[in-house]
Coordinates of C-alpha atoms and ligand atoms in Angstrom, one line a residue:
X1 CA -36.3 154.6 156.0
X2 CA -39.3 156.2 157.7
X3 CA -41.4 158.6 155.6
X4 CA -40.6 161.6 157.8
X5 CA -36.8 161.0 157.2
X6 CA -37.5 160.6 153.5
X7 CA -39.4 163.9 153.5
X8 CA -36.7 165.7 155.4
X9 CA -34.0 164.4 152.9
X10 CA -36.1 165.5 149.9
X11 CA -36.7 168.8 151.5
X12 CA -32.9 169.3 152.2
X13 CA -32.2 168.3 148.6
X14 CA -34.7 170.8 147.2
X15 CA -33.1 173.6 149.4
X16 CA -29.6 172.7 148.1
X17 CA -30.7 172.8 144.5
X18 CA -32.5 176.1 145.0
X19 CA -29.5 177.6 146.7
X20 CA -27.2 176.6 143.8
X21 CA -29.7 178.1 141.3
X22 CA -29.9 181.3 143.3
X23 CA -26.1 181.4 143.5
X24 CA -25.7 181.0 139.7
X25 CA -28.3 183.8 139.1
X26 CA -26.5 186.0 141.6
X27 CA -23.2 185.5 139.8
X28 CA -24.8 186.4 136.4
X29 CA -26.4 189.5 138.0
X30 CA -23.2 190.7 139.6
X31 CA -21.5 190.6 136.1
X32 CA -24.0 193.3 134.8
X33 CA -22.7 196.9 135.0
X34 CA -26.1 198.2 136.2
X35 CA -26.0 195.8 139.1
X36 CA -22.4 196.8 139.9
X37 CA -23.5 200.5 139.9
X38 CA -26.4 199.5 142.3
X39 CA -24.0 197.7 144.6
X40 CA -21.6 200.6 144.6
X41 CA -24.5 202.8 145.7
X42 CA -25.8 200.3 148.2
X43 CA -22.8 198.4 149.7
X44 CA -25.1 196.3 152.0
X45 CA -24.6 198.2 155.2
X46 CA -26.6 201.3 156.0
X47 CA -25.0 204.2 157.9
X48 CA -25.8 203.8 161.6
X49 CA -28.4 206.3 162.9
X50 CA -27.0 209.2 165.0
X51 CA -26.6 208.1 168.6
X52 CA -26.3 204.4 167.9
X53 CA -24.1 202.9 170.7
X54 CA -20.9 201.2 169.7
X55 CA -20.2 197.7 171.0
X56 CA -22.2 194.8 172.5
X57 CA -22.8 194.9 176.3
X58 CA -22.6 191.9 178.6
X59 CA -26.4 191.9 179.2
X60 CA -26.9 191.3 175.5
X61 CA -24.5 188.3 175.6
X62 CA -26.4 186.9 178.6
X63 CA -30.0 187.3 177.2
X64 CA -28.8 185.9 173.9
X65 CA -27.4 182.8 175.6
X66 CA -30.5 182.3 177.7
X67 CA -32.6 182.7 174.6
X68 CA -30.6 179.8 173.0
X69 CA -31.1 177.7 176.1
X70 CA -34.8 178.3 176.4
X71 CA -35.5 177.9 172.6
X72 CA -33.6 174.6 172.7
X73 CA -36.0 173.2 175.3
X74 CA -39.1 174.8 173.7
X75 CA -38.2 173.1 170.4
X76 CA -37.4 169.8 172.0
X77 CA -40.8 169.8 173.9
X78 CA -42.6 171.2 170.9
X79 CA -41.4 168.3 168.7
X80 CA -42.4 165.8 171.5
X81 CA -45.9 167.3 171.7
X82 CA -46.1 167.1 167.9
X83 CA -45.1 163.5 167.8
X84 CA -48.3 162.7 169.7
X85 CA -46.5 159.9 171.6
X86 CA -47.9 159.2 175.1
X87 CA -45.8 161.3 177.5
X88 CA -44.2 159.5 180.4
X89 CA -46.4 161.3 182.9
X90 CA -49.2 163.9 183.3
X91 CA -49.3 167.0 185.4
X92 CA -52.4 168.5 187.1
X93 CA -52.2 171.9 188.7
X94 CA -53.1 171.9 192.5
X95 CA -55.6 174.7 192.2
X96 CA -57.7 176.5 189.6
X97 CA -55.6 178.0 186.8
X98 CA -56.8 180.8 184.6
X99 CA -60.2 180.5 186.2
X100 CA -60.5 176.9 185.0
X101 CA -60.9 173.7 187.0
X102 CA -57.6 171.8 187.2
X103 CA -57.1 169.7 184.1
X104 CA -54.2 167.4 183.4
X105 CA -51.7 167.9 180.6
X106 CA -48.8 165.8 179.4
X107 CA -45.5 166.5 181.1
X108 CA -44.0 167.6 177.8
X109 CA -46.7 170.3 177.5
X110 CA -46.0 171.3 181.1
X111 CA -42.3 171.7 180.4
X112 CA -43.0 173.5 177.1
X113 CA -45.2 176.1 178.9
X114 CA -42.9 176.5 181.9
X115 CA -40.0 177.3 179.6
X116 CA -42.3 179.5 177.5
X117 CA -42.7 181.7 180.6
X118 CA -39.0 181.9 181.2
X119 CA -38.4 182.6 177.5
X120 CA -40.9 185.5 177.5
X121 CA -39.4 186.9 180.7
X122 CA -36.0 186.8 179.2
X123 CA -37.3 188.5 176.0
X124 CA -39.0 191.2 178.1
X125 CA -35.7 191.9 179.9
X126 CA -33.9 192.0 176.5
X127 CA -36.4 194.4 175.1
X128 CA -36.4 196.8 178.1
X129 CA -32.6 197.0 178.0
X130 CA -32.6 197.3 174.2
X131 CA -34.8 200.3 174.3
X132 CA -33.4 202.0 177.4
X133 CA -29.8 201.8 176.1
X134 CA -30.3 202.8 172.5
X135 CA -29.2 199.3 171.3
X136 CA -32.5 199.1 169.5
X137 CA -31.1 201.4 166.8
X138 CA -28.9 198.4 165.7
X139 CA -31.8 196.0 165.1
X140 CA -34.8 198.2 164.1
X141 CA -34.5 199.5 160.5
X142 CA -34.7 203.3 160.4
X143 CA -34.8 204.0 156.7
X144 CA -36.2 202.4 153.5
X145 CA -32.6 202.1 152.3
X146 CA -32.4 198.9 154.4
X147 CA -34.2 197.0 151.5
X148 CA -31.7 197.9 148.7
X149 CA -28.8 197.4 151.1
X150 CA -30.2 194.0 152.1
X151 CA -30.6 193.0 148.4
X152 CA -27.0 194.0 147.8
X153 CA -25.9 192.0 150.9
X154 CA -27.9 189.0 149.7
X155 CA -26.1 189.2 146.3
X156 CA -22.8 189.3 148.1
X157 CA -23.6 186.3 150.3
X158 CA -24.8 184.3 147.3
X159 CA -21.6 185.0 145.4
X160 CA -19.4 184.1 148.4
X161 CA -17.9 187.6 149.1
X162 CA -19.1 188.4 152.6
X163 CA -20.4 192.0 153.0
X164 CA -17.9 194.3 154.6
X165 CA -19.3 194.9 158.0
X166 CA -18.2 195.2 161.6
X167 CA -20.8 193.6 164.0
X168 CA -19.3 195.6 166.9
X169 CA -20.5 198.9 165.2
X170 CA -23.3 198.0 162.9
X171 CA -25.0 194.9 161.3
X172 CA -25.4 194.6 157.6
X173 CA -28.9 195.3 156.4
X174 CA -29.8 191.6 155.8
X175 CA -28.8 190.9 159.4
X176 CA -30.9 193.9 160.6
X177 CA -34.0 192.5 158.7
X178 CA -33.4 189.0 160.0
X179 CA -32.9 190.0 163.6
X180 CA -35.8 192.5 163.5
X181 CA -38.0 189.8 161.9
X182 CA -37.2 187.1 164.5
X183 CA -37.5 189.5 167.5
X184 CA -40.5 191.6 166.5
X185 CA -42.5 189.4 164.2
X186 CA -41.7 185.7 164.7
X187 CA -41.5 185.7 168.5
X188 CA -44.8 187.6 169.0
X189 CA -46.4 185.2 166.5
X190 CA -45.1 182.2 168.5
X191 CA -46.5 183.8 171.7
X192 CA -50.0 184.6 170.3
X193 CA -50.5 181.3 168.5
X194 CA -49.1 179.4 171.5
X195 CA -51.6 181.3 173.9
X196 CA -54.5 180.2 171.7
X197 CA -53.4 176.5 172.1
X198 CA -53.0 176.9 175.8
X199 CA -55.2 176.6 178.9
X200 CA -54.9 180.3 179.3
X201 CA -57.2 180.8 176.3
X202 CA -61.0 181.1 177.1
X203 CA -62.5 178.1 175.5
X204 CA -66.0 179.1 176.5
X205 CA -66.1 182.1 174.2
X206 CA -67.7 180.7 171.0
X207 CA -67.7 184.1 169.2
X208 CA -64.0 184.7 169.8
X209 CA -63.2 181.1 168.9
X210 CA -65.0 181.3 165.6
X211 CA -62.8 184.2 164.7
X212 CA -59.6 182.5 166.0
X213 CA -60.2 178.8 165.3
X214 CA -57.8 176.3 166.8
X215 CA -56.8 174.3 163.7
X216 CA -55.2 177.1 161.5
X217 CA -53.6 178.5 164.6
X218 CA -52.0 175.1 165.4
X219 CA -50.7 175.2 161.8
X220 CA -49.3 178.7 162.3
X221 CA -47.6 177.5 165.5
X222 CA -45.9 174.7 163.5
X223 CA -44.8 177.2 160.8
X224 CA -43.3 179.2 163.6
X225 CA -41.1 176.2 164.5
X226 CA -40.0 175.7 160.9
X227 CA -39.1 179.4 160.6
X228 CA -37.2 179.4 163.9
X229 CA -35.2 176.3 162.7
X230 CA -34.5 177.9 159.3
X231 CA -33.3 181.1 161.0
X232 CA -31.1 179.2 163.4
X233 CA -29.4 177.0 160.7
X234 CA -28.6 180.1 158.5
X235 CA -27.7 182.3 161.5
X236 CA -25.3 179.9 163.2
X237 CA -23.7 178.8 159.8
X238 CA -23.0 182.4 158.9
X239 CA -21.7 183.2 162.4
X240 CA -19.2 180.3 162.1
X241 CA -18.3 180.9 158.4
X242 CA -17.8 184.7 158.5
X243 CA -15.1 185.1 161.1
X244 CA -16.1 182.7 163.9
X245 CA -13.4 183.8 166.4
X246 CA -14.4 187.5 166.2
X247 CA -18.2 186.9 166.0
X248 CA -18.0 184.7 169.1
X249 CA -16.1 187.4 171.0
X250 CA -18.8 189.9 170.1
X251 CA -21.8 187.7 171.2
X252 CA -20.2 185.6 174.0
X253 CA -17.5 187.8 175.5
X254 CA -18.6 191.4 174.8
X255 CA -15.4 192.4 173.0
X256 CA -14.4 192.7 169.3
X257 CA -10.9 191.3 169.5
X258 CA -9.3 188.2 168.0
X259 CA -8.5 186.3 171.3
X260 CA -9.9 182.8 172.0
X261 CA -11.9 184.1 174.9
X262 CA -15.3 184.2 173.0
X263 CA -14.6 180.7 171.5
X264 CA -13.9 179.3 175.0
X265 CA -17.0 180.8 176.5
X266 CA -19.0 179.5 173.5
X267 CA -17.7 176.0 174.0
X268 CA -18.5 176.2 177.7
X269 CA -22.0 177.4 176.8
X270 CA -22.4 174.4 174.5
X271 CA -21.4 172.2 177.4
X272 CA -24.0 173.9 179.6
X273 CA -26.7 173.4 176.9
X274 CA -25.8 169.7 176.6
X275 CA -25.7 169.3 180.3
X276 CA -29.2 170.7 180.7
X277 CA -30.4 168.6 177.7
X278 CA -29.3 165.4 179.3
X279 CA -30.1 166.3 182.9
X280 CA -33.8 166.7 182.0
X281 CA -34.6 163.0 182.0
X282 CA -38.3 162.0 182.5
X283 CA -37.5 161.4 186.2
X284 CA -36.1 164.9 186.7
X285 CA -38.9 166.4 184.7
X286 CA -41.4 164.6 187.0
X287 CA -39.7 165.9 190.1
X288 CA -39.6 169.5 188.9
X289 CA -43.3 169.3 187.8
X290 CA -44.4 168.0 191.1
X291 CA -43.2 171.2 192.7
X292 CA -46.2 173.0 191.2
X293 CA -48.8 170.2 190.7
X294 CA -49.6 166.6 191.0
X295 CA -47.7 164.3 188.7
X296 CA -48.9 160.8 187.6
Ligands
HEM301 C1 -44.7 181.9 174.6 C2 -44.6 181.1 173.6 C3 -45.3 179.8 173.4 C4 -46.5 179.3 174.0 C5 -47.4 180.0 175.0 C6 -46.7 178.0 173.4 C7 -47.7 177.2 173.7 C8 -47.9 175.9 173.3 C9 -48.9 175.0 173.7 C10 -50.0 175.3 174.8 C11 -48.8 173.9 173.0 C12 -49.6 172.6 173.3 C13 -50.7 172.4 172.4 C14 -51.4 171.1 172.8 O1 -51.7 170.9 174.0 O2 -51.7 170.3 171.9 C15 -47.7 174.0 172.1 C16 -47.3 173.1 171.2 C17 -46.2 173.3 170.3 N1 -45.3 174.3 170.3 FE1 -45.5 176.0 171.4 N2 -45.6 177.7 172.5 C18 -44.8 178.8 172.5 C19 -43.6 178.9 171.8 C20 -43.2 178.0 170.9 C21 -42.0 178.1 170.0 C22 -41.1 179.4 170.1 C23 -42.0 177.0 169.3 C24 -40.9 176.7 168.2 C25 -39.8 177.2 168.0 C26 -43.1 176.2 169.6 C27 -43.3 174.9 169.0 C28 -44.4 174.1 169.3 C29 -44.8 172.9 168.6 C30 -44.0 172.3 167.4 C31 -45.9 172.4 169.2 C32 -46.7 171.1 168.8 C33 -47.8 171.6 167.9 C34 -48.7 170.5 167.4 O3 -49.3 169.8 168.3 O4 -48.9 170.4 166.2 N3 -43.8 176.8 170.6 N4 -47.2 175.3 172.3
HEM302 C1 -25.2 178.6 169.0 C2 -26.1 179.4 168.6 C3 -25.9 180.9 168.2 C4 -24.7 181.6 168.0 C5 -23.3 181.0 168.0 C6 -25.1 182.9 167.7 C7 -24.2 184.0 167.5 C8 -24.5 185.3 167.3 C9 -23.6 186.4 167.0 C10 -22.1 186.2 166.8 C11 -24.3 187.5 166.9 C12 -23.8 188.9 166.5 C13 -23.9 189.1 165.1 C14 -22.6 189.0 164.3 O1 -21.5 189.1 165.0 O2 -22.6 188.9 163.1 C15 -25.7 187.2 167.1 C16 -26.7 188.1 167.1 C17 -28.1 187.8 167.3 N1 -28.6 186.5 167.4 FE1 -27.5 184.8 167.6 N2 -26.4 183.1 167.8 C18 -26.9 181.8 168.1 C19 -28.3 181.5 168.3 C20 -29.3 182.4 168.1 C21 -30.7 182.0 168.3 C22 -31.3 180.6 168.6 C23 -31.4 183.2 168.0 C24 -32.9 183.4 168.0 C25 -33.8 182.5 167.4 C26 -30.5 184.2 167.8 C27 -30.8 185.5 167.6 C28 -29.9 186.6 167.5 C29 -30.3 188.0 167.4 C30 -31.8 188.5 167.4 C31 -29.2 188.7 167.3 C32 -29.1 190.3 167.3 C33 -29.1 190.7 168.7 C34 -28.9 192.2 168.9 O3 -27.9 192.8 168.5 O4 -29.7 192.8 169.6 N3 -29.2 183.7 167.9 N4 -25.8 185.8 167.3

């Protein structure tokens, strides 16, 4: 077994043991009267702020799906850059880029950065619509109560009684914190650390680069990957284990019913993801890259 597989297995084992320990502690805590009083006061879901819209619109379904598609490609190409294997080709821009003479980059870096642009554009559309429609009220905490509610929701998840919530109306506070963190902290961190590693960054600014050195930023960019992966594993597991049919209707078919529509659209979405994954062979990547530069 290769050492990276062994490390991954050990890591997974440690996580399972920690989860079991956390669950046992949560069961013990929940048996205490003071914790029961606390949970009666903070059931895990804060009252929605006045004016919070009800329901998930189609644009949110679309931007959420595109986010999955782009992140899939960003993670794939990020891992391929990390592996330091020689890419199958190199791309050189046709003209000066960011005021710098054309320099070649691996085709995996080219694809990573091309998809980054699409990912950021999609994120910008999401944010503009989020703030113009009032949907932001669902994912931005608006009172300190979000913390005790989130603690209560965590205790409920760890003791296998899902918090009573209705994603059509309001997320539970642990969800609010997780969605807020991914959108407003993790994504910006990915963008700023990524920009530092990219050609867009001025390398001829010694003062600036002493303050923002490359090595720690590369480490942060890798931590971003780990945090995205951790979020995705937990998020998708909970979506599927806490009423998959309804959750999939909410996020893939803009309705909160119990029909199979959301599940069907979800399965079709997975097929699209797989199709894009397999269509992007080195040959196709080279052809796409040659639209904007020279590929060798
Ligand atoms: C707008 C957002 C982003 C930008 C501008 C960006 C930019 C970059 C650049 C320029 C590199 C290549 C560094 C090199 O040439 O060695 C890189 C590598 C990488 N990126 Fe990104 N990135 C972004 C988002 C992400 C996201 C969201 C993830 C993970 C979920 C990610 C994961 C990685 C990984 C794992 C590497 C390899 C790092 C290494 O060599 O150790 N990137 N990124
Ligand atoms: C197959 C993958 C995915 C599925 C099935 C899925 C499903 C869902 C569902 C059902 C909701 C609504 C919450 C609920 O009903 O409890 C949701 C919300 C959300 N998801 Fe995902 N998700 C996936 C991937 C991702 C990824 C990769 C990210 C980002 C890294 C993400 C970020 C979010 C965010 C930020 C929200 C809240 C959006 C808002 O209301 O503005 N999801 N997701």
